[in-house]
Amino acid sequence: MSWFGTAVGSAIGFAVGGPVGAVFGAAVGQGVDRGWIGGARRPGLTGAQRARVQARFFETTFLVMGHVAKADGRVSEAEVALARSVMDRMSLGTEQRRVAIDLFNHGKSPDFDLAAAIAGLKAVCTGQGTLIHLFLEVQLLTAYVDGTPTPEQRHALEIIRRGLGVSAFAYRQLENLLVLQQRMYAGGTGSAGRGSASTAARPAPLAGAYATLGVGPKASDAEVKKAYQRLMSRHHPDKLMARGLPEEAMRMASQKTQEIRRAYETIKVARAA
């Protein structure tokens, strides 16, 4: 199970497209920068430990995505497309995709025990604060892919938050940042209603570029450059390689740095015109 690692969640936003997906990576990155991820970092894992963590992360990610998607009684086309895009981003093979689909479908079943699944993930991810937060971010994205989450989805997210030991304050910061950047990406038109996120027109490339870097159009050149350098530093393949991430995760990180670089170049060209 070496086909993903801790870069998965931080790269999800760019895999999805649309106003939620394109801004999500920036929201994730700023959350890390602002110290939402607490606790001491676990020393390097053995091969067996890494395999256990990766297997549980993979299993729980798709189980819970299915549960969150179905929490309101139905799974939308946008939620299915999101699950597929996560599989694509993980570069899953045919058999691996079949397993992921089976997990997603099982998570939709009425007898799925969400609390037990989260407890199992937390048990093997002790000291892996980044991975835990990335998991939460993926589930937030699932809840928001159709617009404002329903009360049932919010209830599921609260079970996830509590089970993972994420503070209410940290969770609100992450969610609020996602909503604000979603609005910015949509041109400041306000909160989207349920279902509008999947049908909204794609914004101009410049608006998407600002959202990718997590800054607004009124940010100074220095602020834009700082945001670009921060994101490039965090997702640079050389730094991630030093953490022992698998080859597939490295390819994902490389794709993300290309997105960040294109966003910065788009802004620079627009401002020089």
PDB file of C-alpha atoms in Angstrom:
ATOM      1  CA  MET A   1       0.000   0.000   0.000  1.00  0.00           C
ATOM      2  CA  SER A   2       2.787   2.408  -0.931  1.00  0.00           C
ATOM      3  CA  TRP A   3       0.718   4.427  -3.398  1.00  0.00           C
ATOM      4  CA  PHE A   4      -0.113   7.337  -1.114  1.00  0.00           C
ATOM      5  CA  GLY A   5       1.135   9.152   1.939  1.00  0.00           C
ATOM      6  CA  THR A   6       0.763  12.321   3.912  1.00  0.00           C
ATOM      7  CA  ALA A   7       0.708  14.437   0.743  1.00  0.00           C
ATOM      8  CA  VAL A   8      -2.637  12.943  -0.296  1.00  0.00           C
ATOM      9  CA  GLY A   9      -4.998  15.183   1.595  1.00  0.00           C
ATOM     10  CA  SER A  10      -3.090  18.388   0.932  1.00  0.00           C
ATOM     11  CA  ALA A  11      -3.242  17.695  -2.798  1.00  0.00           C
ATOM     12  CA  ILE A  12      -6.929  16.760  -2.921  1.00  0.00           C
ATOM     13  CA  GLY A  13      -8.149  20.273  -3.675  1.00  0.00           C
ATOM     14  CA  PHE A  14      -6.427  20.432  -7.032  1.00  0.00           C
ATOM     15  CA  ALA A  15      -7.884  17.070  -8.059  1.00  0.00           C
ATOM     16  CA  VAL A  16     -11.491  18.091  -7.795  1.00  0.00           C
ATOM     17  CA  GLY A  17     -11.941  21.282  -9.767  1.00  0.00           C
ATOM     18  CA  GLY A  18     -14.722  23.780  -9.240  1.00  0.00           C
ATOM     19  CA  PRO A  19     -14.920  26.468  -6.570  1.00  0.00           C
ATOM     20  CA  VAL A  20     -14.561  24.138  -3.593  1.00  0.00           C
ATOM     21  CA  GLY A  21     -11.864  21.852  -4.913  1.00  0.00           C
ATOM     22  CA  ALA A  22      -9.499  24.477  -6.237  1.00  0.00           C
ATOM     23  CA  VAL A  23      -9.387  26.475  -3.022  1.00  0.00           C
ATOM     24  CA  PHE A  24      -9.249  23.553  -0.621  1.00  0.00           C
ATOM     25  CA  GLY A  25      -5.527  22.965  -0.939  1.00  0.00           C
ATOM     26  CA  ALA A  26      -4.861  26.569   0.022  1.00  0.00           C
ATOM     27  CA  ALA A  27      -7.163  26.298   3.028  1.00  0.00           C
ATOM     28  CA  VAL A  28      -5.351  23.167   4.137  1.00  0.00           C
ATOM     29  CA  GLY A  29      -1.965  24.810   3.776  1.00  0.00           C
ATOM     30  CA  GLN A  30      -2.892  27.889   5.731  1.00  0.00           C
ATOM     31  CA  GLY A  31      -4.310  25.697   8.476  1.00  0.00           C
ATOM     32  CA  VAL A  32      -0.956  23.974   8.823  1.00  0.00           C
ATOM     33  CA  ASP A  33       0.835  27.335   8.828  1.00  0.00           C
ATOM     34  CA  ARG A  34      -1.377  28.674  11.611  1.00  0.00           C
ATOM     35  CA  GLY A  35      -0.537  25.852  13.959  1.00  0.00           C
ATOM     36  CA  TRP A  36      -3.780  23.876  13.880  1.00  0.00           C
ATOM     37  CA  ILE A  37      -1.838  20.658  13.895  1.00  0.00           C
ATOM     38  CA  GLY A  38      -0.659  20.048  17.428  1.00  0.00           C
ATOM     39  CA  GLY A  39       1.293  17.388  19.233  1.00  0.00           C
ATOM     40  CA  ALA A  40       4.775  16.044  18.840  1.00  0.00           C
ATOM     41  CA  ARG A  41       5.615  14.533  15.518  1.00  0.00           C
ATOM     42  CA  ARG A  42       6.231  10.792  15.585  1.00  0.00           C
ATOM     43  CA  PRO A  43       9.775   9.716  14.692  1.00  0.00           C
ATOM     44  CA  GLY A  44      10.344   7.834  11.436  1.00  0.00           C
ATOM     45  CA  LEU A  45       8.084   4.798  11.122  1.00  0.00           C
ATOM     46  CA  THR A  46       9.240   1.283  10.386  1.00  0.00           C
ATOM     47  CA  GLY A  47       8.032  -0.338   7.192  1.00  0.00           C
ATOM     48  CA  ALA A  48       5.442  -2.372   9.083  1.00  0.00           C
ATOM     49  CA  GLN A  49       4.172   0.675  10.981  1.00  0.00           C
ATOM     50  CA  ARG A  50       3.928   2.715   7.803  1.00  0.00           C
ATOM     51  CA  ALA A  51       1.971  -0.068   6.108  1.00  0.00           C
ATOM     52  CA  ARG A  52      -0.521  -0.190   9.009  1.00  0.00           C
ATOM     53  CA  VAL A  53      -1.013   3.557   9.026  1.00  0.00           C
ATOM     54  CA  GLN A  54      -1.411   3.767   5.264  1.00  0.00           C
ATOM     55  CA  ALA A  55      -3.819   0.831   5.107  1.00  0.00           C
ATOM     56  CA  ARG A  56      -6.019   2.247   7.864  1.00  0.00           C
ATOM     57  CA  PHE A  57      -5.918   5.744   6.374  1.00  0.00           C
ATOM     58  CA  PHE A  58      -6.955   4.413   2.962  1.00  0.00           C
ATOM     59  CA  GLU A  59      -9.725   2.234   4.377  1.00  0.00           C
ATOM     60  CA  THR A  60     -11.181   4.871   6.682  1.00  0.00           C
ATOM     61  CA  THR A  61     -10.966   7.671   4.127  1.00  0.00           C
ATOM     62  CA  PHE A  62     -13.310   5.964   1.670  1.00  0.00           C
ATOM     63  CA  LEU A  63     -15.573   4.433   4.308  1.00  0.00           C
ATOM     64  CA  VAL A  64     -16.190   7.811   5.895  1.00  0.00           C
ATOM     65  CA  MET A  65     -16.479   9.643   2.577  1.00  0.00           C
ATOM     66  CA  GLY A  66     -19.332   7.274   1.732  1.00  0.00           C
ATOM     67  CA  HIS A  67     -20.952   7.861   5.117  1.00  0.00           C
ATOM     68  CA  VAL A  68     -20.713  11.661   4.933  1.00  0.00           C
ATOM     69  CA  ALA A  69     -22.013  11.661   1.359  1.00  0.00           C
ATOM     70  CA  LYS A  70     -25.010   9.500   2.309  1.00  0.00           C
ATOM     71  CA  ALA A  71     -25.727  11.270   5.609  1.00  0.00           C
ATOM     72  CA  ASP A  72     -28.428  13.451   4.033  1.00  0.00           C
ATOM     73  CA  GLY A  73     -30.187  10.440   2.516  1.00  0.00           C
ATOM     74  CA  ARG A  74     -28.742  10.461  -0.986  1.00  0.00           C
ATOM     75  CA  VAL A  75     -25.383  10.505  -2.728  1.00  0.00           C
ATOM     76  CA  SER A  76     -25.115  13.181  -5.415  1.00  0.00           C
ATOM     77  CA  GLU A  77     -23.231  13.044  -8.684  1.00  0.00           C
ATOM     78  CA  ALA A  78     -20.791  15.605  -7.325  1.00  0.00           C
ATOM     79  CA  GLU A  79     -20.012  13.414  -4.314  1.00  0.00           C
ATOM     80  CA  VAL A  80     -19.422  10.401  -6.551  1.00  0.00           C
ATOM     81  CA  ALA A  81     -17.199  12.499  -8.812  1.00  0.00           C
ATOM     82  CA  LEU A  82     -15.222  13.659  -5.801  1.00  0.00           C
ATOM     83  CA  ALA A  83     -14.620  10.085  -4.661  1.00  0.00           C
ATOM     84  CA  ARG A  84     -13.441   9.169  -8.142  1.00  0.00           C
ATOM     85  CA  SER A  85     -11.138  12.157  -8.266  1.00  0.00           C
ATOM     86  CA  VAL A  86      -9.554  11.101  -4.967  1.00  0.00           C
ATOM     87  CA  MET A  87      -8.965   7.643  -6.457  1.00  0.00           C
ATOM     88  CA  ASP A  88      -7.415   9.241  -9.532  1.00  0.00           C
ATOM     89  CA  ARG A  89      -5.165  11.419  -7.426  1.00  0.00           C
ATOM     90  CA  MET A  90      -3.999   8.361  -5.501  1.00  0.00           C
ATOM     91  CA  SER A  91      -3.217   6.678  -8.845  1.00  0.00           C
ATOM     92  CA  LEU A  92      -5.179   3.604  -7.829  1.00  0.00           C
ATOM     93  CA  GLY A  93      -5.069   0.575 -10.078  1.00  0.00           C
ATOM     94  CA  THR A  94      -8.129  -1.369 -11.174  1.00  0.00           C
ATOM     95  CA  GLU A  95      -8.207  -3.649  -8.118  1.00  0.00           C
ATOM     96  CA  GLN A  96      -7.437  -0.818  -5.725  1.00  0.00           C
ATOM     97  CA  ARG A  97     -10.261   1.262  -7.192  1.00  0.00           C
ATOM     98  CA  ARG A  98     -12.635  -1.677  -6.758  1.00  0.00           C
ATOM     99  CA  VAL A  99     -11.674  -1.889  -3.097  1.00  0.00           C
ATOM    100  CA  ALA A 100     -12.121   1.883  -2.672  1.00  0.00           C
ATOM    101  CA  ILE A 101     -15.584   1.739  -4.277  1.00  0.00           C
ATOM    102  CA  ASP A 102     -16.577  -1.173  -2.034  1.00  0.00           C
ATOM    103  CA  LEU A 103     -15.424   0.792   1.009  1.00  0.00           C
ATOM    104  CA  PHE A 104     -17.341   3.894  -0.109  1.00  0.00           C
ATOM    105  CA  ASN A 105     -20.486   1.821  -0.612  1.00  0.00           C
ATOM    106  CA  HIS A 106     -20.104   0.116   2.754  1.00  0.00           C
ATOM    107  CA  GLY A 107     -19.794   3.509   4.419  1.00  0.00           C
ATOM    108  CA  LYS A 108     -23.234   4.375   2.994  1.00  0.00           C
ATOM    109  CA  SER A 109     -24.917   1.452   4.743  1.00  0.00           C
ATOM    110  CA  PRO A 110     -27.190   2.202   7.742  1.00  0.00           C
ATOM    111  CA  ASP A 111     -25.234  -0.165  10.000  1.00  0.00           C
ATOM    112  CA  PHE A 112     -21.879   1.557   9.430  1.00  0.00           C
ATOM    113  CA  ASP A 113     -20.307   2.481  12.786  1.00  0.00           C
ATOM    114  CA  LEU A 114     -18.729   5.878  12.204  1.00  0.00           C
ATOM    115  CA  ALA A 115     -17.418   6.316  15.746  1.00  0.00           C
ATOM    116  CA  ALA A 116     -15.688   2.918  15.688  1.00  0.00           C
ATOM    117  CA  ALA A 117     -14.056   3.658  12.324  1.00  0.00           C
ATOM    118  CA  ILE A 118     -12.712   6.978  13.581  1.00  0.00           C
ATOM    119  CA  ALA A 119     -11.436   5.375  16.789  1.00  0.00           C
ATOM    120  CA  GLY A 120      -9.572   2.803  14.719  1.00  0.00           C
ATOM    121  CA  LEU A 121      -7.916   5.499  12.641  1.00  0.00           C
ATOM    122  CA  LYS A 122      -6.969   7.533  15.699  1.00  0.00           C
ATOM    123  CA  ALA A 123      -5.421   4.460  17.345  1.00  0.00           C
ATOM    124  CA  VAL A 124      -2.876   3.897  14.572  1.00  0.00           C
ATOM    125  CA  CYS A 125      -2.250   7.579  13.847  1.00  0.00           C
ATOM    126  CA  THR A 126      -1.032   8.641  17.285  1.00  0.00           C
ATOM    127  CA  GLY A 127       1.614  11.296  16.711  1.00  0.00           C
ATOM    128  CA  GLN A 128       0.564  11.712  13.070  1.00  0.00           C
ATOM    129  CA  GLY A 129      -1.197  15.033  13.528  1.00  0.00           C
ATOM    130  CA  THR A 130      -0.806  16.074   9.908  1.00  0.00           C
ATOM    131  CA  LEU A 131      -2.364  12.865   8.638  1.00  0.00           C
ATOM    132  CA  ILE A 132      -5.301  13.181  11.042  1.00  0.00           C
ATOM    133  CA  HIS A 133      -5.993  16.722   9.943  1.00  0.00           C
ATOM    134  CA  LEU A 134      -5.691  15.811   6.288  1.00  0.00           C
ATOM    135  CA  PHE A 135      -8.290  13.114   6.835  1.00  0.00           C
ATOM    136  CA  LEU A 136     -10.643  15.641   8.442  1.00  0.00           C
ATOM    137  CA  GLU A 137     -10.086  18.032   5.560  1.00  0.00           C
ATOM    138  CA  VAL A 138     -11.043  15.374   3.005  1.00  0.00           C
ATOM    139  CA  GLN A 139     -14.288  14.749   4.880  1.00  0.00           C
ATOM    140  CA  LEU A 140     -15.006  18.483   5.051  1.00  0.00           C
ATOM    141  CA  LEU A 141     -14.519  18.661   1.310  1.00  0.00           C
ATOM    142  CA  THR A 142     -16.983  15.804   0.876  1.00  0.00           C
ATOM    143  CA  ALA A 143     -19.559  17.649   2.964  1.00  0.00           C
ATOM    144  CA  TYR A 144     -19.047  20.912   1.050  1.00  0.00           C
ATOM    145  CA  VAL A 145     -18.821  19.594  -2.503  1.00  0.00           C
ATOM    146  CA  ASP A 146     -22.567  20.186  -2.986  1.00  0.00           C
ATOM    147  CA  GLY A 147     -22.618  23.470  -1.087  1.00  0.00           C
ATOM    148  CA  THR A 148     -23.583  24.067   2.530  1.00  0.00           C
ATOM    149  CA  PRO A 149     -23.558  20.772   4.503  1.00  0.00           C
ATOM    150  CA  THR A 150     -26.884  19.457   5.747  1.00  0.00           C
ATOM    151  CA  PRO A 151     -27.574  19.061   9.500  1.00  0.00           C
ATOM    152  CA  GLU A 152     -26.994  15.331   9.132  1.00  0.00           C
ATOM    153  CA  GLN A 153     -23.611  15.900   7.539  1.00  0.00           C
ATOM    154  CA  ARG A 154     -22.664  18.386  10.228  1.00  0.00           C
ATOM    155  CA  HIS A 155     -23.559  15.780  12.854  1.00  0.00           C
ATOM    156  CA  ALA A 156     -21.271  13.265  11.156  1.00  0.00           C
ATOM    157  CA  LEU A 157     -18.462  15.831  10.957  1.00  0.00           C
ATOM    158  CA  GLU A 158     -18.822  16.522  14.670  1.00  0.00           C
ATOM    159  CA  ILE A 159     -18.449  12.819  15.464  1.00  0.00           C
ATOM    160  CA  ILE A 160     -15.312  12.794  13.297  1.00  0.00           C
ATOM    161  CA  ARG A 161     -13.890  15.919  14.937  1.00  0.00           C
ATOM    162  CA  ARG A 162     -14.422  14.631  18.453  1.00  0.00           C
ATOM    163  CA  GLY A 163     -13.156  11.168  17.622  1.00  0.00           C
ATOM    164  CA  LEU A 164      -9.951  12.541  16.161  1.00  0.00           C
ATOM    165  CA  GLY A 165      -9.387  14.852  19.112  1.00  0.00           C
ATOM    166  CA  VAL A 166      -9.451  18.054  17.040  1.00  0.00           C
ATOM    167  CA  SER A 167     -10.458  21.085  19.081  1.00  0.00           C
ATOM    168  CA  ALA A 168     -13.680  22.899  18.218  1.00  0.00           C
ATOM    169  CA  PHE A 169     -11.686  26.109  17.775  1.00  0.00           C
ATOM    170  CA  ALA A 170      -9.267  24.535  15.291  1.00  0.00           C
ATOM    171  CA  TYR A 171     -12.135  22.924  13.415  1.00  0.00           C
ATOM    172  CA  ARG A 172     -14.032  26.207  13.132  1.00  0.00           C
ATOM    173  CA  GLN A 173     -10.924  27.965  11.848  1.00  0.00           C
ATOM    174  CA  LEU A 174     -10.452  25.366   9.160  1.00  0.00           C
ATOM    175  CA  GLU A 175     -14.097  25.356   8.120  1.00  0.00           C
ATOM    176  CA  ASN A 176     -14.366  29.150   8.144  1.00  0.00           C
ATOM    177  CA  LEU A 177     -11.269  29.489   5.993  1.00  0.00           C
ATOM    178  CA  LEU A 178     -12.699  27.007   3.512  1.00  0.00           C
ATOM    179  CA  VAL A 179     -15.967  28.961   3.285  1.00  0.00           C
ATOM    180  CA  LEU A 180     -14.195  32.309   2.907  1.00  0.00           C
ATOM    181  CA  GLN A 181     -11.956  31.046   0.156  1.00  0.00           C
ATOM    182  CA  GLN A 182     -14.922  29.402  -1.533  1.00  0.00           C
ATOM    183  CA  ARG A 183     -16.639  32.799  -1.624  1.00  0.00           C
ATOM    184  CA  MET A 184     -13.489  34.502  -2.896  1.00  0.00           C
ATOM    185  CA  TYR A 185     -13.166  31.928  -5.653  1.00  0.00           C
ATOM    186  CA  ALA A 186     -16.779  32.538  -6.653  1.00  0.00           C
ATOM    187  CA  GLY A 187     -16.189  36.277  -6.819  1.00  0.00           C
ATOM    188  CA  GLY A 188     -17.467  37.263  -3.391  1.00  0.00           C
ATOM    189  CA  THR A 189     -21.078  36.428  -4.149  1.00  0.00           C
ATOM    190  CA  GLY A 190     -21.778  35.060  -0.688  1.00  0.00           C
ATOM    191  CA  SER A 191     -22.572  31.621   0.626  1.00  0.00           C
ATOM    192  CA  ALA A 192     -23.602  29.037  -1.898  1.00  0.00           C
ATOM    193  CA  GLY A 193     -26.779  27.085  -1.410  1.00  0.00           C
ATOM    194  CA  ARG A 194     -26.935  23.325  -1.308  1.00  0.00           C
ATOM    195  CA  GLY A 195     -26.078  21.920  -4.723  1.00  0.00           C
ATOM    196  CA  SER A 196     -24.673  25.118  -6.180  1.00  0.00           C
ATOM    197  CA  ALA A 197     -21.024  24.223  -5.709  1.00  0.00           C
ATOM    198  CA  SER A 198     -21.179  21.512  -8.326  1.00  0.00           C
ATOM    199  CA  THR A 199     -23.001  23.656 -10.870  1.00  0.00           C
ATOM    200  CA  ALA A 200     -21.230  26.984 -10.487  1.00  0.00           C
ATOM    201  CA  ALA A 201     -19.386  28.220 -13.548  1.00  0.00           C
ATOM    202  CA  ARG A 202     -15.630  28.098 -13.434  1.00  0.00           C
ATOM    203  CA  PRO A 203     -14.198  31.491 -12.495  1.00  0.00           C
ATOM    204  CA  ALA A 204     -11.656  33.428 -14.513  1.00  0.00           C
ATOM    205  CA  PRO A 205      -8.119  31.997 -14.288  1.00  0.00           C
ATOM    206  CA  LEU A 206      -6.957  35.014 -12.282  1.00  0.00           C
ATOM    207  CA  ALA A 207      -9.580  34.463  -9.567  1.00  0.00           C
ATOM    208  CA  GLY A 208      -8.582  30.815  -9.385  1.00  0.00           C
ATOM    209  CA  ALA A 209      -4.917  31.792  -9.138  1.00  0.00           C
ATOM    210  CA  TYR A 210      -5.542  34.016  -6.116  1.00  0.00           C
ATOM    211  CA  ALA A 211      -7.603  31.259  -4.494  1.00  0.00           C
ATOM    212  CA  THR A 212      -4.851  28.723  -5.121  1.00  0.00           C
ATOM    213  CA  LEU A 213      -2.325  30.882  -3.274  1.00  0.00           C
ATOM    214  CA  GLY A 214      -4.836  31.716  -0.548  1.00  0.00           C
ATOM    215  CA  VAL A 215      -4.622  35.486  -0.989  1.00  0.00           C
ATOM    216  CA  GLY A 216      -7.040  38.122  -2.211  1.00  0.00           C
ATOM    217  CA  PRO A 217      -6.771  40.408  -5.230  1.00  0.00           C
ATOM    218  CA  LYS A 218      -5.930  43.318  -2.939  1.00  0.00           C
ATOM    219  CA  ALA A 219      -2.877  41.577  -1.468  1.00  0.00           C
ATOM    220  CA  SER A 220       0.397  43.395  -2.059  1.00  0.00           C
ATOM    221  CA  ASP A 221       3.062  41.973  -4.362  1.00  0.00           C
ATOM    222  CA  ALA A 222       5.103  41.087  -1.299  1.00  0.00           C
ATOM    223  CA  GLU A 223       2.177  39.223   0.279  1.00  0.00           C
ATOM    224  CA  VAL A 224       1.521  37.280  -2.921  1.00  0.00           C
ATOM    225  CA  LYS A 225       5.189  36.336  -3.191  1.00  0.00           C
ATOM    226  CA  LYS A 226       5.314  35.266   0.448  1.00  0.00           C
ATOM    227  CA  ALA A 227       2.241  33.054  -0.002  1.00  0.00           C
ATOM    228  CA  TYR A 228       3.793  31.493  -3.108  1.00  0.00           C
ATOM    229  CA  GLN A 229       7.112  30.813  -1.395  1.00  0.00           C
ATOM    230  CA  ARG A 230       5.384  29.328   1.653  1.00  0.00           C
ATOM    231  CA  LEU A 231       3.334  26.919  -0.431  1.00  0.00           C
ATOM    232  CA  MET A 232       6.277  25.936  -2.627  1.00  0.00           C
ATOM    233  CA  SER A 233       8.409  25.267   0.424  1.00  0.00           C
ATOM    234  CA  ARG A 234       5.778  23.098   2.072  1.00  0.00           C
ATOM    235  CA  HIS A 235       5.039  21.002  -0.993  1.00  0.00           C
ATOM    236  CA  HIS A 236       8.494  20.830  -2.549  1.00  0.00           C
ATOM    237  CA  PRO A 237       9.216  17.202  -3.506  1.00  0.00           C
ATOM    238  CA  ASP A 238      12.707  17.320  -1.998  1.00  0.00           C
ATOM    239  CA  LYS A 239      11.325  18.164   1.435  1.00  0.00           C
ATOM    240  CA  LEU A 240       8.628  15.524   1.202  1.00  0.00           C
ATOM    241  CA  MET A 241      11.174  12.958   0.055  1.00  0.00           C
ATOM    242  CA  ALA A 242      13.111  13.573   3.253  1.00  0.00           C
ATOM    243  CA  ARG A 243      10.000  12.437   5.153  1.00  0.00           C
ATOM    244  CA  GLY A 244      10.074   9.097   3.400  1.00  0.00           C
ATOM    245  CA  LEU A 245       6.927   9.493   1.308  1.00  0.00           C
ATOM    246  CA  PRO A 246       6.268   6.874  -1.387  1.00  0.00           C
ATOM    247  CA  GLU A 247       6.871   7.524  -5.068  1.00  0.00           C
ATOM    248  CA  GLU A 248       3.180   8.002  -5.872  1.00  0.00           C
ATOM    249  CA  ALA A 249       2.826  10.694  -3.210  1.00  0.00           C
ATOM    250  CA  MET A 250       5.903  12.394  -4.614  1.00  0.00           C
ATOM    251  CA  ARG A 251       4.251  12.554  -8.042  1.00  0.00           C
ATOM    252  CA  MET A 252       1.216  14.162  -6.440  1.00  0.00           C
ATOM    253  CA  ALA A 253       3.415  16.730  -4.707  1.00  0.00           C
ATOM    254  CA  SER A 254       5.100  17.515  -8.010  1.00  0.00           C
ATOM    255  CA  GLN A 255       1.702  18.117  -9.628  1.00  0.00           C
ATOM    256  CA  LYS A 256       0.729  20.455  -6.839  1.00  0.00           C
ATOM    257  CA  THR A 257       3.907  22.523  -7.119  1.00  0.00           C
ATOM    258  CA  GLN A 258       3.120  22.959 -10.812  1.00  0.00           C
ATOM    259  CA  GLU A 259      -0.342  24.277  -9.927  1.00  0.00           C
ATOM    260  CA  ILE A 260       1.131  26.696  -7.406  1.00  0.00           C
ATOM    261  CA  ARG A 261       3.750  27.898  -9.868  1.00  0.00           C
ATOM    262  CA  ARG A 262       1.166  28.456 -12.609  1.00  0.00           C
ATOM    263  CA  ALA A 263      -1.021  30.429 -10.206  1.00  0.00           C
ATOM    264  CA  TYR A 264       1.862  32.702  -9.244  1.00  0.00           C
ATOM    265  CA  GLU A 265       2.853  33.279 -12.866  1.00  0.00           C
ATOM    266  CA  THR A 266      -0.764  34.093 -13.771  1.00  0.00           C
ATOM    267  CA  ILE A 267      -0.912  36.762 -11.079  1.00  0.00           C
ATOM    268  CA  LYS A 268       2.467  38.231 -12.025  1.00  0.00           C
ATOM    269  CA  VAL A 269       1.484  38.554 -15.681  1.00  0.00           C
ATOM    270  CA  ALA A 270      -1.850  40.149 -14.796  1.00  0.00           C
ATOM    271  CA  ARG A 271      -0.210  42.700 -12.508  1.00  0.00           C
ATOM    272  CA  ALA A 272       2.457  43.585 -15.051  1.00  0.00           C
ATOM    273  CA  ALA A 273      -0.123  44.328 -17.747  1.00  0.00           C
TER     274      ALA A 273
END
